[in-house]
Amino acid sequence: MSKLPPVLQNLSLPVIASPLFIISNPKLVIEQCKAGVVGSMPALNARPAELLDEWLAEITETLAAYNKANPDKPAAPFAINQIVHKSNDRLEHDMQVCAKYKVPIIITSLGAREDVNQAVHAWGGIVLHDIINNKFAHKAIEKGADGLIAVAAGAGGHAGVKSPFALIQEIRQWFDGPVALSGSIASGDAVLAAQAMGADFGYIGSAFIATHEARASDAYKQAIVDGNSDDIVYSNLFTGVHGNYLAPSIRAAGMDPDNLPESDPSKMNFGGDAKKAWKDIWGCGQGIGAINAVTSTAELVDKLRGEYQAARARLKL
Ligand SMILES: Cc1cc2nc3c(=O)[nH]c(=O)nc-3n(C[C@H](O)[C@H](O)[C@H](O)COP(=O)(O)O)c2cc1C
């Protein structure tokens, strides 16, 4: 465990809800924060770009009102995800809107940039950068990120291939700042395991897709309830970067999930085509065997909290 910046201290459950392309929206983020975990969404989910201002106003005003009414049980802070990749032509605009609202946490993915980190620090925010190996972790911290999201094997969306044990252990040999572990975490027991390994937080994505507030089709949510790790396929076909997807959605799109061709990484794209691909092909991590029903976000976080406390009691912690 590490020294945490004030914004990450005192979470009632050590969990960061990860940003989900297309799926996360202000309603989901607000419910995550009210339930006591860091809520997040990609800036790119607000389309057109002008909508981001409205969404950030909604999140900041709702959480401020909630905190005023609940001074003993304030909401957790929220995070906005920026895709720092050359195909994201909205980055400058979206950073200006985040500056206007002094977003407390920025999560950067697919590229680490010093100027982005400096801009966030200038308004008093912190940057967590997601990485899939120790080399990228070094780069991210050298460029000024405050903390790391270690994306291990089995994560939904763009996943790594490293065992979480290897990844966290290598990072903790040199880095004592905030680290969240990502990949297949969908139970409170797994959150405690992430902490036992040396991470500060569990970083949870796919489990939140099966909530009422998530902007996903009923069929997608049900596939998460019905599915387990056998249903997850690792491929780079859909965005040019390797990621994990639900096999039933690949079959429904007329492809054989067991015989997918390789993609050309130069085709990596986060514009309109990416939105189309992610709508039909459902990103998902391997941990969904723990999800047995579509519930409210509050109920999911309550369940995680109960499991976390039970696991601590079982281990006499
Ligand atoms: C459908 C889907 C969309 C995602 N979109 C993003 C995104 O836009 N930005 C990002 O940084 N990570 C994204 N992720 C990855 C998550 O941030 C996180 O690493 C992952 O969900 C954690 O693994 P888990 O799903 O097994 O909990 C996405 C994941 C999924 C499943």
Coordinates of N, CA and C in Angstrom, one line a residue, residues 60-250:
T60 N -21.0 17.5 -11.5 CA -20.4 18.3 -10.4 C -21.5 18.9 -9.5
E61 N -22.6 19.4 -10.1 CA -23.7 20.0 -9.4 C -24.4 19.0 -8.5
T62 N -24.7 17.8 -9.1 CA -25.4 16.7 -8.4 C -24.6 16.2 -7.2
L63 N -23.3 16.0 -7.4 CA -22.5 15.5 -6.3 C -22.3 16.6 -5.2
A64 N -22.2 17.9 -5.6 CA -22.1 18.9 -4.6 C -23.3 19.0 -3.8
A65 N -24.5 18.9 -4.4 CA -25.8 18.9 -3.6 C -25.8 17.7 -2.7
Y66 N -25.4 16.5 -3.2 CA -25.4 15.3 -2.4 C -24.5 15.5 -1.2
N67 N -23.3 16.0 -1.4 CA -22.4 16.2 -0.3 C -22.9 17.1 0.8
K68 N -23.6 18.2 0.3 CA -24.2 19.1 1.2 C -25.2 18.5 2.1
A69 N -26.0 17.6 1.5 CA -27.1 16.9 2.2 C -26.5 15.7 3.1
N70 N -25.3 15.2 2.7 CA -24.8 14.1 3.4 C -23.4 14.3 3.9
P71 N -23.2 15.3 4.8 CA -21.8 15.6 5.2 C -21.1 14.5 5.9
D72 N -21.8 13.5 6.5 CA -21.2 12.4 7.1 C -20.8 11.3 6.2
K73 N -21.4 11.3 5.0 CA -21.2 10.2 4.1 C -21.0 10.8 2.7
P74 N -20.0 11.6 2.5 CA -19.8 12.3 1.2 C -19.6 11.3 0.0
A75 N -19.9 11.8 -1.2 CA -19.6 10.9 -2.4 C -18.1 10.8 -2.6
A76 N -17.8 9.7 -3.3 CA -16.4 9.6 -3.8 C -16.1 10.5 -4.9
P77 N -14.9 10.9 -5.2 CA -14.6 11.8 -6.3 C -14.8 11.1 -7.7
F78 N -14.9 11.9 -8.7 CA -15.1 11.2 -10.1 C -13.9 11.5 -11.0
A79 N -13.8 10.7 -12.0 CA -12.7 10.7 -13.0 C -13.2 10.8 -14.4
I80 N -12.5 11.5 -15.2 CA -12.8 11.6 -16.7 C -11.6 10.9 -17.4
N81 N -11.9 10.1 -18.3 CA -10.9 9.4 -19.1 C -10.6 10.1 -20.4
Q82 N -9.3 10.3 -20.7 CA -8.9 10.9 -22.0 C -8.1 9.9 -22.7
I83 N -8.5 9.7 -24.0 CA -7.8 8.8 -24.9 C -6.7 9.7 -25.5
V84 N -5.4 9.4 -25.1 CA -4.3 10.3 -25.6 C -3.7 9.6 -26.8
H85 N -4.5 9.6 -27.8 CA -4.0 8.9 -29.0 C -4.2 9.8 -30.2
K86 N -3.4 9.7 -31.3 CA -3.5 10.7 -32.3 C -4.8 10.7 -33.1
S87 N -5.5 9.6 -33.0 CA -6.9 9.5 -33.6 C -7.9 10.3 -32.9
N88 N -7.6 10.8 -31.6 CA -8.6 11.5 -30.8 C -8.4 13.0 -31.1
D89 N -9.2 13.6 -32.0 CA -9.0 15.0 -32.4 C -9.7 15.9 -31.5
R90 N -10.3 15.4 -30.4 CA -11.1 16.2 -29.5 C -10.3 16.5 -28.2
L91 N -9.1 15.9 -28.1 CA -8.4 16.0 -26.8 C -8.3 17.4 -26.3
E92 N -7.8 18.4 -27.1 CA -7.6 19.7 -26.6 C -8.9 20.3 -26.1
H93 N -10.0 20.2 -26.9 CA -11.3 20.7 -26.5 C -11.7 20.1 -25.1
D94 N -11.6 18.7 -25.1 CA -12.1 18.0 -23.9 C -11.3 18.4 -22.6
M95 N -10.0 18.6 -22.8 CA -9.1 19.0 -21.7 C -9.5 20.4 -21.2
Q96 N -9.9 21.3 -22.1 CA -10.4 22.7 -21.7 C -11.6 22.6 -20.9
V97 N -12.5 21.7 -21.3 CA -13.8 21.6 -20.5 C -13.5 21.0 -19.1
C98 N -12.6 20.0 -19.1 CA -12.2 19.4 -17.8 C -11.5 20.5 -16.9
A99 N -10.7 21.4 -17.5 CA -10.1 22.4 -16.7 C -11.2 23.3 -16.1
K100 N -12.2 23.6 -16.9 CA -13.3 24.5 -16.5 C -13.9 24.0 -15.2
Y101 N -14.1 22.6 -15.1 CA -14.8 22.0 -14.0 C -13.8 21.5 -13.0
K102 N -12.5 21.7 -13.2 CA -11.4 21.2 -12.3 C -11.7 19.7 -11.9
V103 N -11.8 18.9 -12.9 CA -12.1 17.5 -12.7 C -11.0 16.9 -11.8
P104 N -11.4 16.3 -10.7 CA -10.4 15.9 -9.7 C -9.4 14.8 -10.1
I105 N -9.9 13.8 -11.0 CA -9.0 12.8 -11.5 C -9.2 12.6 -13.0
I106 N -8.0 12.6 -13.7 CA -8.0 12.3 -15.1 C -7.3 10.9 -15.3
I107 N -8.0 10.1 -16.0 CA -7.4 8.8 -16.4 C -7.0 8.8 -17.8
T108 N -5.7 8.6 -18.1 CA -5.2 8.7 -19.5 C -5.0 7.3 -20.0
S109 N -5.3 7.1 -21.2 CA -5.0 5.8 -21.8 C -4.5 5.9 -23.2
L110 N -3.8 4.9 -23.7 CA -3.2 4.8 -25.0 C -2.3 6.0 -25.4
G111 N -1.4 6.3 -24.5 CA -0.4 7.4 -24.7 C -0.2 8.2 -23.5
A112 N 1.0 8.5 -23.1 CA 1.3 9.4 -21.9 C 1.9 10.7 -22.4
R113 N 1.3 11.8 -22.0 CA 1.8 13.1 -22.5 C 2.1 14.0 -21.4
E114 N 3.3 14.6 -21.4 CA 3.7 15.5 -20.3 C 2.8 16.7 -20.2
D115 N 2.4 17.3 -21.4 CA 1.6 18.5 -21.4 C 0.2 18.3 -20.8
V116 N -0.3 17.1 -21.0 CA -1.6 16.7 -20.5 C -1.5 16.6 -18.9
N117 N -0.5 16.0 -18.5 CA -0.3 15.8 -17.0 C -0.1 17.2 -16.3
Q118 N 0.7 18.1 -17.0 CA 0.9 19.4 -16.4 C -0.4 20.2 -16.4
A119 N -1.2 20.1 -17.4 CA -2.4 20.8 -17.4 C -3.3 20.4 -16.3
V120 N -3.4 19.1 -16.0 CA -4.2 18.6 -14.9 C -3.7 19.1 -13.6
H121 N -2.4 19.0 -13.4 CA -1.8 19.5 -12.1 C -2.1 21.0 -11.9
A122 N -2.1 21.7 -13.0 CA -2.3 23.2 -12.9 C -3.7 23.5 -12.3
W123 N -4.7 22.6 -12.6 CA -6.0 22.9 -11.9 C -6.2 22.2 -10.6
G124 N -5.2 21.4 -10.2 CA -5.2 20.8 -8.9 C -5.7 19.3 -8.9
G125 N -5.8 18.8 -10.2 CA -6.2 17.4 -10.3 C -5.0 16.4 -10.3
I126 N -5.3 15.1 -10.3 CA -4.3 14.1 -10.4 C -4.5 13.3 -11.7
V127 N -3.4 12.6 -12.2 CA -3.5 11.8 -13.3 C -3.2 10.3 -13.0
L128 N -4.1 9.4 -13.4 CA -3.8 8.0 -13.3 C -3.6 7.5 -14.7
H129 N -2.5 6.8 -15.0 CA -2.3 6.4 -16.4 C -2.4 4.9 -16.5
D130 N -3.1 4.4 -17.5 CA -3.2 2.9 -17.6 C -2.1 2.3 -18.5
I131 N -1.5 1.2 -18.0 CA -0.4 0.6 -18.6 C -0.6 -1.0 -18.6
I132 N 0.1 -1.6 -19.5 CA 0.0 -3.1 -19.5 C 1.3 -3.8 -19.2
N133 N 2.4 -3.0 -19.0 CA 3.6 -3.6 -18.6 C 4.5 -2.6 -17.8
N134 N 5.6 -3.1 -17.2 CA 6.4 -2.3 -16.3 C 7.1 -1.2 -17.1
K135 N 7.5 -1.5 -18.4 CA 8.2 -0.5 -19.2 C 7.3 0.7 -19.4
F136 N 6.0 0.5 -19.7 CA 5.1 1.6 -19.9 C 4.8 2.3 -18.6
A137 N 4.9 1.6 -17.5 CA 4.6 2.1 -16.2 C 5.8 3.2 -15.9
H138 N 7.0 2.8 -16.1 CA 8.1 3.7 -16.0 C 7.9 5.0 -16.8
K139 N 7.6 4.8 -18.0 CA 7.4 5.9 -19.0 C 6.3 6.9 -18.4
A140 N 5.2 6.3 -18.0 CA 4.1 7.1 -17.5 C 4.5 8.0 -16.3
I141 N 5.3 7.4 -15.4 CA 5.7 8.2 -14.2 C 6.7 9.2 -14.6
E142 N 7.6 8.8 -15.5 CA 8.7 9.8 -15.9 C 8.0 11.0 -16.6
K143 N 6.9 10.8 -17.2 CA 6.2 11.9 -17.9 C 5.3 12.7 -17.0
G144 N 5.2 12.3 -15.7 CA 4.5 13.1 -14.7 C 3.1 12.6 -14.3
A145 N 2.8 11.3 -14.6 CA 1.5 10.8 -14.1 C 1.7 10.6 -12.6
D146 N 0.6 10.7 -11.8 CA 0.7 10.6 -10.3 C 0.5 9.1 -9.9
G147 N -0.2 8.3 -10.7 CA -0.5 6.9 -10.3 C -0.7 6.1 -11.5
L148 N -0.8 4.8 -11.3 CA -0.9 3.8 -12.4 C -2.1 2.9 -12.3
I149 N -2.6 2.6 -13.4 CA -3.7 1.5 -13.5 C -3.0 0.4 -14.2
A150 N -2.8 -0.7 -13.5 CA -2.1 -1.9 -14.1 C -3.2 -2.8 -14.7
V151 N -3.2 -2.8 -16.0 CA -4.2 -3.5 -16.8 C -3.6 -4.9 -17.1
A152 N -4.1 -5.9 -16.3 CA -3.5 -7.3 -16.4 C -4.3 -8.1 -17.4
A153 N -4.0 -9.4 -17.6 CA -4.7 -10.3 -18.4 C -6.1 -10.4 -17.9
G154 N -7.1 -10.6 -18.9 CA -8.4 -10.9 -18.5 C -9.3 -9.7 -18.3
A155 N -8.7 -8.5 -18.6 CA -9.5 -7.2 -18.4 C -10.4 -7.0 -19.6
G156 N -11.6 -6.4 -19.4 CA -12.5 -6.1 -20.5 C -11.9 -4.9 -21.3
G157 N -12.3 -4.8 -22.6 CA -11.8 -3.8 -23.5 C -10.4 -4.1 -23.8
H158 N -9.5 -3.1 -23.9 CA -8.1 -3.3 -24.3 C -7.3 -3.9 -23.1
A159 N -7.0 -5.1 -23.2 CA -6.4 -5.8 -22.0 C -5.0 -6.1 -22.3
G160 N -4.2 -6.3 -21.2 CA -2.8 -6.8 -21.3 C -2.8 -8.3 -21.3
V161 N -1.5 -8.8 -21.2 CA -1.4 -10.3 -21.2 C -0.6 -10.7 -19.9
K162 N -0.3 -9.8 -19.1 CA 0.5 -10.1 -17.9 C -0.4 -10.7 -16.8
S163 N 0.2 -11.6 -16.0 CA -0.5 -12.0 -14.8 C -0.5 -10.8 -13.9
P164 N -1.6 -10.6 -13.1 CA -1.6 -9.5 -12.2 C -0.5 -9.6 -11.1
F165 N -0.1 -10.8 -10.7 CA 0.9 -11.0 -9.7 C 2.2 -10.5 -10.2
A166 N 2.6 -10.8 -11.5 CA 3.8 -10.3 -12.1 C 3.8 -8.8 -12.2
L167 N 2.8 -8.3 -12.7 CA 2.7 -6.9 -13.0 C 2.8 -6.0 -11.8
I168 N 2.0 -6.3 -10.8 CA 2.0 -5.5 -9.5 C 3.4 -5.7 -8.8
Q169 N 3.9 -6.9 -8.8 CA 5.2 -7.1 -8.1 C 6.3 -6.3 -8.7
E170 N 6.3 -6.2 -10.1 CA 7.4 -5.5 -10.8 C 7.2 -4.0 -10.5
I171 N 6.0 -3.5 -10.5 CA 5.8 -2.1 -10.3 C 6.1 -1.7 -8.9
R172 N 5.7 -2.5 -7.9 CA 6.0 -2.2 -6.5 C 7.4 -2.2 -6.2
Q173 N 8.3 -2.8 -7.0 CA 9.7 -2.8 -6.7 C 10.3 -1.4 -6.8
W174 N 9.6 -0.5 -7.5 CA 10.2 0.9 -7.7 C 9.2 2.0 -7.4
F175 N 7.9 1.7 -7.4 CA 6.9 2.8 -7.4 C 6.0 2.6 -6.1
D176 N 6.0 3.7 -5.3 CA 5.2 3.6 -4.1 C 4.0 4.6 -4.1
G177 N 3.6 5.0 -5.3 CA 2.4 5.9 -5.4 C 1.2 5.0 -5.6
P178 N 0.1 5.7 -5.9 CA -1.2 5.0 -6.1 C -1.2 4.0 -7.3
V179 N -1.6 2.8 -7.0 CA -1.8 1.8 -8.1 C -3.1 1.1 -8.0
A180 N -3.8 1.1 -9.1 CA -5.1 0.3 -9.2 C -4.8 -0.9 -10.1
L181 N -5.4 -2.0 -9.7 CA -5.3 -3.2 -10.5 C -6.5 -3.5 -11.3
S182 N -6.4 -3.7 -12.6 CA -7.5 -3.9 -13.5 C -7.4 -5.3 -14.1
G183 N -8.5 -5.9 -14.3 CA -8.6 -7.2 -15.0 C -9.4 -8.3 -14.2
S184 N -10.6 -8.5 -14.6 CA -11.4 -9.6 -14.1 C -11.8 -9.5 -12.6
I185 N -11.7 -8.2 -12.1 CA -12.1 -8.0 -10.7 C -13.6 -7.7 -10.7
A186 N -14.4 -8.6 -10.1 CA -15.9 -8.4 -10.1 C -16.5 -8.8 -8.8
S187 N -15.7 -9.1 -7.7 CA -16.2 -9.4 -6.4 C -15.3 -8.7 -5.4
G188 N -15.9 -8.6 -4.2 CA -15.2 -7.9 -3.1 C -14.0 -8.7 -2.7
D189 N -14.1 -10.0 -2.8 CA -12.9 -10.9 -2.5 C -11.7 -10.5 -3.3
A190 N -12.0 -10.3 -4.6 CA -10.9 -9.9 -5.6 C -10.3 -8.6 -5.3
V191 N -11.2 -7.7 -4.8 CA -10.6 -6.3 -4.4 C -9.6 -6.5 -3.3
L192 N -10.0 -7.3 -2.3 CA -9.0 -7.6 -1.2 C -7.8 -8.2 -1.7
A193 N -7.9 -9.2 -2.6 CA -6.8 -9.9 -3.2 C -5.8 -8.9 -3.9
A194 N -6.4 -7.9 -4.6 CA -5.6 -6.9 -5.3 C -4.8 -6.1 -4.2
Q195 N -5.4 -5.8 -3.1 CA -4.7 -5.1 -2.1 C -3.6 -5.9 -1.4
A196 N -3.9 -7.2 -1.3 CA -2.9 -8.1 -0.7 C -1.7 -8.2 -1.6
M197 N -1.9 -8.1 -2.9 CA -0.8 -8.2 -3.9 C 0.1 -6.9 -3.8
G198 N -0.5 -5.8 -3.3 CA 0.2 -4.5 -3.3 C -0.4 -3.4 -4.0
A199 N -1.6 -3.6 -4.6 CA -2.3 -2.5 -5.3 C -3.1 -1.8 -4.2
D200 N -3.5 -0.6 -4.5 CA -4.3 0.2 -3.5 C -5.8 0.0 -3.8
F201 N -6.1 -0.2 -5.1 CA -7.6 -0.2 -5.5 C -7.8 -1.3 -6.5
G202 N -9.0 -1.9 -6.4 CA -9.5 -2.7 -7.5 C -10.1 -1.8 -8.6
Y203 N -9.9 -2.1 -9.8 CA -10.4 -1.2 -10.9 C -11.4 -2.1 -11.7
I204 N -12.7 -1.7 -11.6 CA -13.7 -2.7 -12.1 C -14.5 -2.1 -13.2
G205 N -14.6 -2.8 -14.3 CA -15.3 -2.4 -15.5 C -16.5 -3.2 -15.8
S206 N -16.3 -4.4 -16.3 CA -17.4 -5.2 -16.9 C -18.6 -5.4 -15.9
A207 N -18.3 -5.5 -14.6 CA -19.4 -5.8 -13.7 C -20.4 -4.6 -13.7
F208 N -19.9 -3.4 -14.0 CA -20.9 -2.3 -14.0 C -21.7 -2.2 -15.3
I209 N -21.4 -3.0 -16.3 CA -22.2 -3.0 -17.5 C -23.6 -3.6 -17.2
A210 N -23.6 -4.6 -16.2 CA -24.9 -5.2 -15.8 C -25.6 -4.4 -14.8
T211 N -25.7 -3.1 -14.9 CA -26.4 -2.3 -14.0 C -27.5 -1.5 -14.8
H212 N -28.6 -1.1 -14.0 CA -29.6 -0.4 -14.7 C -29.1 0.9 -15.3
E213 N -28.2 1.6 -14.7 CA -27.7 2.9 -15.2 C -26.8 2.8 -16.4
A214 N -26.2 1.6 -16.7 CA -25.2 1.5 -17.8 C -26.0 1.7 -19.1
R215 N -25.3 2.4 -20.1 CA -26.0 2.6 -21.4 C -25.5 1.4 -22.3
A216 N -26.1 0.3 -22.0 CA -25.9 -0.9 -22.8 C -27.2 -1.6 -23.1
S217 N -27.3 -2.4 -24.2 CA -28.6 -3.0 -24.5 C -28.9 -4.1 -23.4
D218 N -30.2 -4.4 -23.3 CA -30.6 -5.5 -22.4 C -29.9 -6.8 -22.7
A219 N -29.7 -7.1 -24.0 CA -29.1 -8.3 -24.4 C -27.6 -8.4 -24.0
Y220 N -26.9 -7.2 -24.0 CA -25.5 -7.1 -23.6 C -25.5 -7.4 -22.1
K221 N -26.4 -6.8 -21.3 CA -26.4 -7.0 -19.9 C -26.7 -8.4 -19.5
Q222 N -27.6 -9.0 -20.2 CA -28.0 -10.4 -20.0 C -26.8 -11.3 -20.3
A223 N -26.1 -11.0 -21.4 CA -24.9 -11.9 -21.8 C -23.9 -11.9 -20.7
I224 N -23.8 -10.7 -19.9 CA -22.8 -10.7 -18.8 C -23.3 -11.5 -17.6
V225 N -24.6 -11.5 -17.4 CA -25.2 -12.3 -16.3 C -25.0 -13.8 -16.7
D226 N -25.3 -14.1 -17.9 CA -25.3 -15.5 -18.3 C -23.8 -16.1 -18.5
G227 N -22.9 -15.2 -18.8 CA -21.6 -15.6 -19.3 C -20.6 -15.9 -18.2
N228 N -19.5 -16.5 -18.6 CA -18.3 -16.7 -17.7 C -17.0 -16.6 -18.5
S229 N -15.9 -17.0 -17.9 CA -14.6 -16.7 -18.6 C -14.5 -17.5 -19.9
D230 N -15.2 -18.7 -20.0 CA -15.2 -19.4 -21.3 C -15.8 -18.6 -22.5
D231 N -16.6 -17.6 -22.2 CA -17.2 -16.9 -23.3 C -16.4 -15.7 -23.7
I232 N -15.2 -15.5 -23.2 CA -14.4 -14.3 -23.5 C -13.3 -14.6 -24.5
V233 N -13.3 -13.8 -25.6 CA -12.3 -14.0 -26.7 C -11.3 -12.8 -26.8
Y234 N -10.0 -13.1 -26.9 CA -9.0 -12.1 -27.0 C -8.6 -11.9 -28.4
S235 N -8.8 -10.7 -29.0 CA -8.6 -10.4 -30.4 C -8.2 -9.0 -30.6
N236 N -7.4 -8.7 -31.7 CA -7.1 -7.3 -32.1 C -7.9 -6.9 -33.3
L237 N -8.9 -7.8 -33.7 CA -9.6 -7.5 -35.0 C -10.4 -6.2 -35.0
F238 N -11.0 -5.9 -33.9 CA -12.0 -4.9 -33.9 C -11.5 -3.4 -33.8
T239 N -10.4 -3.2 -33.1 CA -9.9 -1.8 -33.0 C -8.4 -1.8 -33.4
G240 N -7.8 -2.9 -33.7 CA -6.3 -2.8 -34.0 C -5.5 -3.1 -32.7
V241 N -6.1 -3.0 -31.5 CA -5.4 -3.3 -30.3 C -6.1 -4.5 -29.7
H242 N -5.3 -5.4 -29.0 CA -5.9 -6.6 -28.5 C -6.8 -6.2 -27.3
G243 N -7.9 -6.9 -27.3 CA -8.9 -6.7 -26.2 C -9.7 -8.0 -26.0
N244 N -10.5 -8.0 -25.0 CA -11.4 -9.1 -24.6 C -12.9 -8.8 -25.0
Y245 N -13.5 -9.7 -25.6 CA -14.9 -9.5 -26.1 C -15.8 -10.8 -25.8
L246 N -17.1 -10.5 -25.7 CA -18.0 -11.6 -25.5 C -18.2 -12.4 -26.8
A247 N -18.0 -13.7 -26.8 CA -18.1 -14.5 -28.0 C -19.5 -14.5 -28.6
P248 N -20.6 -14.5 -27.8 CA -21.9 -14.5 -28.5 C -22.1 -13.3 -29.4
S249 N -21.5 -12.1 -29.0 CA -21.7 -10.9 -29.9 C -20.9 -11.1 -31.2
I250 N -19.8 -11.8 -31.1 CA -19.0 -12.0 -32.3 C -19.8 -13.0 -33.3

